[in-house]
Amino acid sequence: MKTRPLLYARLTWPEVAEVARRDPVCLIPVATLEDHGHHLAIDADLRIVEEICRRAADEAPEDIVLLPAIPHGYSPHHMDFPGPITIGWDTFTRYLVDVGTSLARHGFRRLLYLNGHGSNQNLVEMAARLVTVEHPEVVSAAAFYLSSPEAAAAIEQARESDRGGMGHACELETSIYLAMDPEAVDMDLAADERSYPEGQHAWLDWSDGSLKIMPWWSSFSRTGVQGEPTLATPEKGKTLLEAAVQECVAYVRELKQKPLGVRRRPEPPGGRAAP
């Protein structure tokens, strides 16, 4: 193969067929372009999840074939800020399903959509589920980065802000971007905003409250920020980025162990197969 890690787009079609026979996990980064305050570029979600996936593919090259990132997602509530590109929820979901269906058609049986934009998540999960419904022999999964129990522990150890400080263009995302490309972050323009109307059950942080309310972003944020980016450091970003990579590799290795699905007739009382 021409690349290590395996980059799907750099393979020839005979190589694609050969790789599919090895039964790797197709790792598909998914994100969006949208406002991230005055200090971060609009590619923050995309660049972060691409970097996580690239490093994971470097670490587990025998288990992963890395797909090109899907750059545009679902972000209509950010459209008052110049920059976002939003795709209708149904178009976006079907697009993800079509990507997975194409991979299944070529013989791949294990897919992981790794998402980097919060408002994509329900749709990415639905797409992964639909791929498996349409192709029962495929194990298709979705995850948001830094959402596992191990990642939550790493976040709690690294953070200085309390709940609400890691919402968007925040201590977490700014730290990771600083670790990747410090010259691209203008910390002189970083401004803290904690203006989301929180309540007992509704709040925005890296793990949101159980009551889900998402108003227009401009209704509560002047700069696009929700959180405390002024607390960001490259050192925190390095720790969080490494945790995200290890999490992704763990997801991949778990998917490698999953049995491929086989649809069966339900067994009725008495144990005799239904006709």
mmCIF file of C-alpha atoms in Angstrom:
data_model
loop_
_atom_site.group_PDB
_atom_site.id
_atom_site.type_symbol
_atom_site.label_atom_id
_atom_site.label_comp_id
_atom_site.label_asym_id
_atom_site.label_seq_id
_atom_site.Cartn_x
_atom_site.Cartn_y
_atom_site.Cartn_z
ATOM 1 C CA MET A 1 0.000 0.000 0.000
ATOM 2 C CA LYS A 2 1.140 3.523 -0.741
ATOM 3 C CA THR A 3 0.315 5.078 2.601
ATOM 4 C CA ARG A 4 0.733 4.300 6.262
ATOM 5 C CA PRO A 5 -1.648 4.833 7.891
ATOM 6 C CA LEU A 6 -4.066 3.658 5.247
ATOM 7 C CA LEU A 7 -5.754 6.624 3.607
ATOM 8 C CA TYR A 8 -8.829 5.488 1.713
ATOM 9 C CA ALA A 9 -8.602 8.231 -0.891
ATOM 10 C CA ARG A 10 -5.018 7.299 -1.808
ATOM 11 C CA LEU A 11 -5.797 3.676 -2.621
ATOM 12 C CA THR A 12 -6.323 2.274 -6.092
ATOM 13 C CA TRP A 13 -9.525 0.332 -6.635
ATOM 14 C CA PRO A 14 -7.762 -3.071 -6.483
ATOM 15 C CA GLU A 15 -6.187 -1.932 -3.216
ATOM 16 C CA VAL A 16 -9.610 -0.969 -1.866
ATOM 17 C CA ALA A 17 -10.796 -4.518 -2.532
ATOM 18 C CA GLU A 18 -7.707 -5.953 -0.843
ATOM 19 C CA VAL A 19 -8.090 -3.722 2.214
ATOM 20 C CA ALA A 20 -11.774 -4.633 2.573
ATOM 21 C CA ARG A 21 -10.833 -8.311 2.766
ATOM 22 C CA ARG A 22 -8.654 -7.525 5.806
ATOM 23 C CA ASP A 23 -11.783 -6.345 7.678
ATOM 24 C CA PRO A 24 -10.471 -3.050 9.120
ATOM 25 C CA VAL A 25 -12.602 -0.336 10.682
ATOM 26 C CA CYS A 26 -13.475 2.501 8.319
ATOM 27 C CA LEU A 27 -12.907 5.641 10.397
ATOM 28 C CA ILE A 28 -14.986 8.571 9.138
ATOM 29 C CA PRO A 29 -14.406 12.031 10.676
ATOM 30 C CA VAL A 30 -17.538 14.206 10.673
ATOM 31 C CA ALA A 31 -17.731 17.898 11.598
ATOM 32 C CA THR A 32 -18.913 21.290 10.389
ATOM 33 C CA LEU A 33 -17.688 24.811 9.703
ATOM 34 C CA GLU A 34 -19.061 27.433 12.092
ATOM 35 C CA ASP A 35 -18.194 30.433 14.247
ATOM 36 C CA HIS A 36 -15.759 29.811 17.101
ATOM 37 C CA GLY A 37 -15.410 33.227 18.637
ATOM 38 C CA HIS A 38 -12.954 35.892 17.563
ATOM 39 C CA HIS A 39 -9.873 33.811 18.381
ATOM 40 C CA LEU A 40 -10.459 30.513 16.535
ATOM 41 C CA ALA A 41 -10.977 29.736 12.868
ATOM 42 C CA ILE A 42 -14.313 28.398 11.692
ATOM 43 C CA ASP A 43 -12.626 25.043 10.966
ATOM 44 C CA ALA A 44 -12.133 24.241 14.672
ATOM 45 C CA ASP A 45 -14.540 21.286 14.839
ATOM 46 C CA LEU A 46 -13.306 19.891 11.538
ATOM 47 C CA ARG A 47 -9.603 20.301 12.177
ATOM 48 C CA ILE A 48 -9.777 18.834 15.672
ATOM 49 C CA VAL A 49 -11.652 15.694 14.701
ATOM 50 C CA GLU A 50 -9.471 15.211 11.616
ATOM 51 C CA GLU A 51 -6.373 15.374 13.805
ATOM 52 C CA ILE A 52 -7.787 12.896 16.312
ATOM 53 C CA CYS A 53 -8.616 10.443 13.541
ATOM 54 C CA ARG A 54 -5.263 10.866 11.805
ATOM 55 C CA ARG A 55 -3.364 10.205 15.019
ATOM 56 C CA ALA A 56 -5.571 7.218 15.817
ATOM 57 C CA ALA A 57 -4.869 5.807 12.358
ATOM 58 C CA ASP A 58 -1.145 6.332 12.964
ATOM 59 C CA GLU A 59 -1.401 4.429 16.231
ATOM 60 C CA ALA A 60 -3.505 1.529 14.921
ATOM 61 C CA PRO A 61 -2.593 1.254 11.230
ATOM 62 C CA GLU A 62 -3.521 -2.416 10.966
ATOM 63 C CA ASP A 63 -7.018 -1.771 12.287
ATOM 64 C CA ILE A 64 -8.021 1.477 10.551
ATOM 65 C CA VAL A 65 -8.579 2.772 7.051
ATOM 66 C CA LEU A 66 -9.068 6.529 7.292
ATOM 67 C CA LEU A 67 -11.743 8.166 5.163
ATOM 68 C CA PRO A 68 -11.680 11.831 4.107
ATOM 69 C CA ALA A 69 -13.524 14.004 6.590
ATOM 70 C CA ILE A 70 -17.115 15.101 6.002
ATOM 71 C CA PRO A 71 -16.730 18.870 6.517
ATOM 72 C CA HIS A 72 -20.289 20.196 6.509
ATOM 73 C CA GLY A 73 -22.915 19.345 9.098
ATOM 74 C CA TYR A 74 -26.066 20.542 10.823
ATOM 75 C CA SER A 75 -25.713 24.034 12.283
ATOM 76 C CA PRO A 76 -28.735 26.214 11.445
ATOM 77 C CA HIS A 77 -28.788 27.895 14.872
ATOM 78 C CA HIS A 78 -25.372 29.462 14.192
ATOM 79 C CA MET A 79 -26.326 31.117 10.901
ATOM 80 C CA ASP A 80 -26.555 34.652 12.331
ATOM 81 C CA PHE A 81 -22.745 34.560 12.516
ATOM 82 C CA PRO A 82 -20.892 34.813 9.182
ATOM 83 C CA GLY A 83 -19.143 31.583 8.244
ATOM 84 C CA PRO A 84 -21.236 28.513 9.061
ATOM 85 C CA ILE A 85 -22.368 26.169 6.318
ATOM 86 C CA THR A 86 -25.369 24.138 7.409
ATOM 87 C CA ILE A 87 -26.860 21.100 5.719
ATOM 88 C CA GLY A 88 -30.498 20.136 6.230
ATOM 89 C CA TRP A 89 -30.874 17.418 8.850
ATOM 90 C CA ASP A 90 -32.397 14.921 6.423
ATOM 91 C CA THR A 91 -29.884 15.614 3.636
ATOM 92 C CA PHE A 92 -27.002 15.370 6.093
ATOM 93 C CA THR A 93 -28.256 12.116 7.598
ATOM 94 C CA ARG A 94 -28.882 10.525 4.226
ATOM 95 C CA TYR A 95 -25.446 11.654 3.014
ATOM 96 C CA LEU A 96 -23.822 9.849 5.948
ATOM 97 C CA VAL A 97 -25.930 6.780 5.247
ATOM 98 C CA ASP A 98 -24.900 6.869 1.590
ATOM 99 C CA VAL A 99 -21.228 6.979 2.581
ATOM 100 C CA GLY A 100 -21.717 3.957 4.811
ATOM 101 C CA THR A 101 -23.778 2.131 2.205
ATOM 102 C CA SER A 102 -21.069 2.691 -0.392
ATOM 103 C CA LEU A 103 -18.446 1.226 1.934
ATOM 104 C CA ALA A 104 -20.687 -1.764 2.643
ATOM 105 C CA ARG A 105 -21.120 -2.286 -1.113
ATOM 106 C CA HIS A 106 -17.329 -2.544 -1.415
ATOM 107 C CA GLY A 107 -17.114 -5.193 1.285
ATOM 108 C CA PHE A 108 -16.290 -3.192 4.405
ATOM 109 C CA ARG A 109 -18.091 -4.460 7.490
ATOM 110 C CA ARG A 110 -17.035 -2.137 10.325
ATOM 111 C CA LEU A 111 -17.629 1.624 10.330
ATOM 112 C CA LEU A 112 -17.039 4.323 12.919
ATOM 113 C CA TYR A 113 -18.322 7.855 12.405
ATOM 114 C CA LEU A 114 -16.335 10.060 14.808
ATOM 115 C CA ASN A 115 -18.153 13.339 15.251
ATOM 116 C CA GLY A 116 -16.638 16.684 16.202
ATOM 117 C CA HIS A 117 -19.733 18.937 16.264
ATOM 118 C CA GLY A 118 -22.326 18.610 19.005
ATOM 119 C CA SER A 119 -25.450 19.348 16.969
ATOM 120 C CA ASN A 120 -24.507 16.609 14.510
ATOM 121 C CA GLN A 121 -24.565 13.889 17.114
ATOM 122 C CA ASN A 122 -28.156 12.634 17.047
ATOM 123 C CA LEU A 123 -28.074 12.651 13.252
ATOM 124 C CA VAL A 124 -24.744 10.825 13.086
ATOM 125 C CA GLU A 125 -26.094 8.200 15.474
ATOM 126 C CA MET A 126 -29.207 7.817 13.329
ATOM 127 C CA ALA A 127 -27.093 7.424 10.200
ATOM 128 C CA ALA A 128 -24.969 4.712 11.807
ATOM 129 C CA ARG A 129 -28.117 2.904 12.905
ATOM 130 C CA LEU A 130 -29.679 3.142 9.441
ATOM 131 C CA VAL A 131 -26.573 1.698 7.798
ATOM 132 C CA THR A 132 -26.896 -1.365 10.003
ATOM 133 C CA VAL A 133 -30.672 -1.588 9.434
ATOM 134 C CA GLU A 134 -30.092 -1.532 5.679
ATOM 135 C CA HIS A 135 -26.999 -3.776 5.890
ATOM 136 C CA PRO A 136 -27.394 -6.148 8.862
ATOM 137 C CA GLU A 137 -23.977 -7.653 8.215
ATOM 138 C CA VAL A 138 -22.315 -4.278 8.947
ATOM 139 C CA VAL A 139 -21.342 -3.091 12.425
ATOM 140 C CA SER A 140 -21.796 0.687 12.152
ATOM 141 C CA ALA A 141 -21.196 2.959 15.142
ATOM 142 C CA ALA A 142 -21.078 6.645 16.019
ATOM 143 C CA ALA A 143 -19.323 8.556 18.782
ATOM 144 C CA PHE A 144 -18.557 12.102 19.847
ATOM 145 C CA TYR A 145 -14.939 12.578 20.805
ATOM 146 C CA LEU A 146 -14.013 12.871 24.475
ATOM 147 C CA SER A 147 -17.298 11.394 25.649
ATOM 148 C CA SER A 148 -16.197 8.111 27.250
ATOM 149 C CA PRO A 149 -15.791 7.686 31.027
ATOM 150 C CA GLU A 150 -12.013 7.682 30.591
ATOM 151 C CA ALA A 151 -12.179 10.908 28.597
ATOM 152 C CA ALA A 152 -14.463 12.507 31.182
ATOM 153 C CA ALA A 153 -11.853 11.759 33.824
ATOM 154 C CA ALA A 154 -9.140 13.358 31.675
ATOM 155 C CA ILE A 155 -11.306 16.456 31.191
ATOM 156 C CA GLU A 156 -11.946 16.798 34.924
ATOM 157 C CA GLN A 157 -8.243 16.525 35.639
ATOM 158 C CA ALA A 158 -7.267 19.106 33.018
ATOM 159 C CA ARG A 159 -9.966 21.734 33.404
ATOM 160 C CA GLU A 160 -9.885 24.848 35.572
ATOM 161 C CA SER A 161 -13.371 26.116 34.694
ATOM 162 C CA ASP A 162 -16.471 24.830 36.415
ATOM 163 C CA ARG A 163 -19.555 23.556 34.590
ATOM 164 C CA GLY A 164 -20.286 25.753 31.580
ATOM 165 C CA GLY A 165 -16.659 26.609 30.880
ATOM 166 C CA MET A 166 -16.308 23.935 28.202
ATOM 167 C CA GLY A 167 -19.211 24.593 25.875
ATOM 168 C CA HIS A 168 -18.038 25.963 22.526
ATOM 169 C CA ALA A 169 -14.828 27.740 21.417
ATOM 170 C CA CYS A 170 -14.041 27.156 25.059
ATOM 171 C CA GLU A 171 -11.284 26.038 27.399
ATOM 172 C CA LEU A 172 -11.303 22.570 25.801
ATOM 173 C CA GLU A 173 -11.493 23.356 22.091
ATOM 174 C CA THR A 174 -9.116 26.298 22.357
ATOM 175 C CA SER A 175 -6.604 24.201 24.286
ATOM 176 C CA ILE A 176 -6.648 21.444 21.665
ATOM 177 C CA TYR A 177 -6.247 23.948 18.841
ATOM 178 C CA LEU A 178 -3.327 25.536 20.709
ATOM 179 C CA ALA A 179 -1.702 22.100 20.952
ATOM 180 C CA MET A 180 -2.157 21.504 17.226
ATOM 181 C CA ASP A 181 -1.314 24.933 15.807
ATOM 182 C CA PRO A 182 -0.588 27.685 18.338
ATOM 183 C CA GLU A 183 0.172 30.255 15.634
ATOM 184 C CA ALA A 184 -3.399 29.928 14.338
ATOM 185 C CA VAL A 185 -4.986 30.942 17.654
ATOM 186 C CA ASP A 186 -5.198 34.624 18.602
ATOM 187 C CA MET A 187 -5.410 34.487 22.373
ATOM 188 C CA ASP A 188 -5.431 38.286 22.514
ATOM 189 C CA LEU A 189 -8.959 38.089 21.071
ATOM 190 C CA ALA A 190 -10.182 35.273 23.303
ATOM 191 C CA ALA A 191 -13.137 36.372 25.422
ATOM 192 C CA ASP A 192 -15.080 34.394 28.011
ATOM 193 C CA GLU A 193 -18.847 34.155 27.699
ATOM 194 C CA ARG A 194 -21.104 32.178 30.025
ATOM 195 C CA SER A 195 -24.430 33.504 28.785
ATOM 196 C CA TYR A 196 -26.450 30.359 27.993
ATOM 197 C CA PRO A 197 -29.649 30.473 30.116
ATOM 198 C CA GLU A 198 -28.808 27.617 32.456
ATOM 199 C CA GLY A 199 -31.210 25.851 34.791
ATOM 200 C CA GLN A 200 -31.292 22.823 37.024
ATOM 201 C CA HIS A 201 -31.344 20.404 34.102
ATOM 202 C CA ALA A 202 -30.405 22.484 31.020
ATOM 203 C CA TRP A 203 -26.835 23.676 30.570
ATOM 204 C CA LEU A 204 -24.079 23.651 27.952
ATOM 205 C CA ASP A 205 -20.744 22.066 28.756
ATOM 206 C CA TRP A 206 -18.753 19.265 27.165
ATOM 207 C CA SER A 207 -21.409 17.017 28.650
ATOM 208 C CA ASP A 208 -24.711 18.893 28.399
ATOM 209 C CA GLY A 209 -27.594 18.833 30.817
ATOM 210 C CA SER A 210 -30.336 16.239 30.525
ATOM 211 C CA LEU A 211 -32.921 18.813 29.372
ATOM 212 C CA LYS A 212 -32.020 19.709 25.789
ATOM 213 C CA ILE A 213 -32.754 23.296 24.730
ATOM 214 C CA MET A 214 -30.943 24.897 21.796
ATOM 215 C CA PRO A 215 -32.012 28.458 20.947
ATOM 216 C CA TRP A 216 -30.454 30.585 18.235
ATOM 217 C CA TRP A 217 -26.818 30.999 19.237
ATOM 218 C CA SER A 218 -26.969 34.772 18.715
ATOM 219 C CA SER A 219 -29.753 35.025 21.304
ATOM 220 C CA PHE A 220 -27.278 34.449 24.120
ATOM 221 C CA SER A 221 -23.739 34.801 22.701
ATOM 222 C CA ARG A 222 -22.234 38.010 21.353
ATOM 223 C CA THR A 223 -18.923 36.537 20.183
ATOM 224 C CA GLY A 224 -19.900 32.941 19.415
ATOM 225 C CA VAL A 225 -18.214 31.641 22.566
ATOM 226 C CA GLN A 226 -19.837 29.627 25.325
ATOM 227 C CA GLY A 227 -17.223 28.946 27.960
ATOM 228 C CA GLU A 228 -13.843 30.168 29.124
ATOM 229 C CA PRO A 229 -11.226 30.102 26.357
ATOM 230 C CA THR A 230 -8.945 32.422 28.338
ATOM 231 C CA LEU A 231 -8.103 29.406 30.520
ATOM 232 C CA ALA A 232 -6.845 27.410 27.535
ATOM 233 C CA THR A 233 -3.228 26.244 27.343
ATOM 234 C CA PRO A 234 -1.269 24.068 24.912
ATOM 235 C CA GLU A 235 -0.413 21.731 27.792
ATOM 236 C CA LYS A 236 -4.091 21.065 28.501
ATOM 237 C CA GLY A 237 -4.659 20.607 24.790
ATOM 238 C CA LYS A 238 -1.899 18.011 24.510
ATOM 239 C CA THR A 239 -3.426 16.028 27.380
ATOM 240 C CA LEU A 240 -6.939 16.207 25.956
ATOM 241 C CA LEU A 241 -5.847 15.420 22.423
ATOM 242 C CA GLU A 242 -3.977 12.326 23.587
ATOM 243 C CA ALA A 243 -7.036 11.231 25.587
ATOM 244 C CA ALA A 244 -9.204 11.656 22.487
ATOM 245 C CA VAL A 245 -6.811 9.599 20.367
ATOM 246 C CA GLN A 246 -6.680 6.779 22.920
ATOM 247 C CA GLU A 247 -10.464 6.851 23.147
ATOM 248 C CA CYS A 248 -10.798 6.567 19.358
ATOM 249 C CA VAL A 249 -8.340 3.661 19.210
ATOM 250 C CA ALA A 250 -10.273 1.919 21.995
ATOM 251 C CA TYR A 251 -13.512 2.341 20.056
ATOM 252 C CA VAL A 252 -11.888 0.899 16.931
ATOM 253 C CA ARG A 253 -10.494 -2.115 18.768
ATOM 254 C CA GLU A 254 -13.844 -2.801 20.399
ATOM 255 C CA LEU A 255 -15.546 -2.649 17.005
ATOM 256 C CA LYS A 256 -12.982 -5.114 15.667
ATOM 257 C CA GLN A 257 -14.168 -7.620 18.269
ATOM 258 C CA LYS A 258 -17.884 -7.239 17.580
ATOM 259 C CA PRO A 259 -19.578 -10.137 15.815
ATOM 260 C CA LEU A 260 -21.105 -9.320 12.466
ATOM 261 C CA GLY A 261 -24.877 -9.313 12.582
ATOM 262 C CA VAL A 262 -27.029 -12.155 11.289
ATOM 263 C CA ARG A 263 -30.798 -11.712 11.182
ATOM 264 C CA ARG A 264 -32.744 -14.661 12.588
ATOM 265 C CA ARG A 265 -36.343 -15.641 12.984
ATOM 266 C CA PRO A 266 -37.565 -15.031 16.538
ATOM 267 C CA GLU A 267 -37.892 -18.161 18.645
ATOM 268 C CA PRO A 268 -41.445 -18.704 19.931
ATOM 269 C CA PRO A 269 -42.378 -20.268 23.277
ATOM 270 C CA GLY A 270 -41.363 -23.914 23.312
ATOM 271 C CA GLY A 271 -38.216 -23.286 21.315
ATOM 272 C CA ARG A 272 -39.526 -24.307 17.888
ATOM 273 C CA ALA A 273 -38.588 -21.990 15.017
ATOM 274 C CA ALA A 274 -41.398 -19.968 13.538
ATOM 275 C CA PRO A 275 -42.434 -21.100 10.048
#
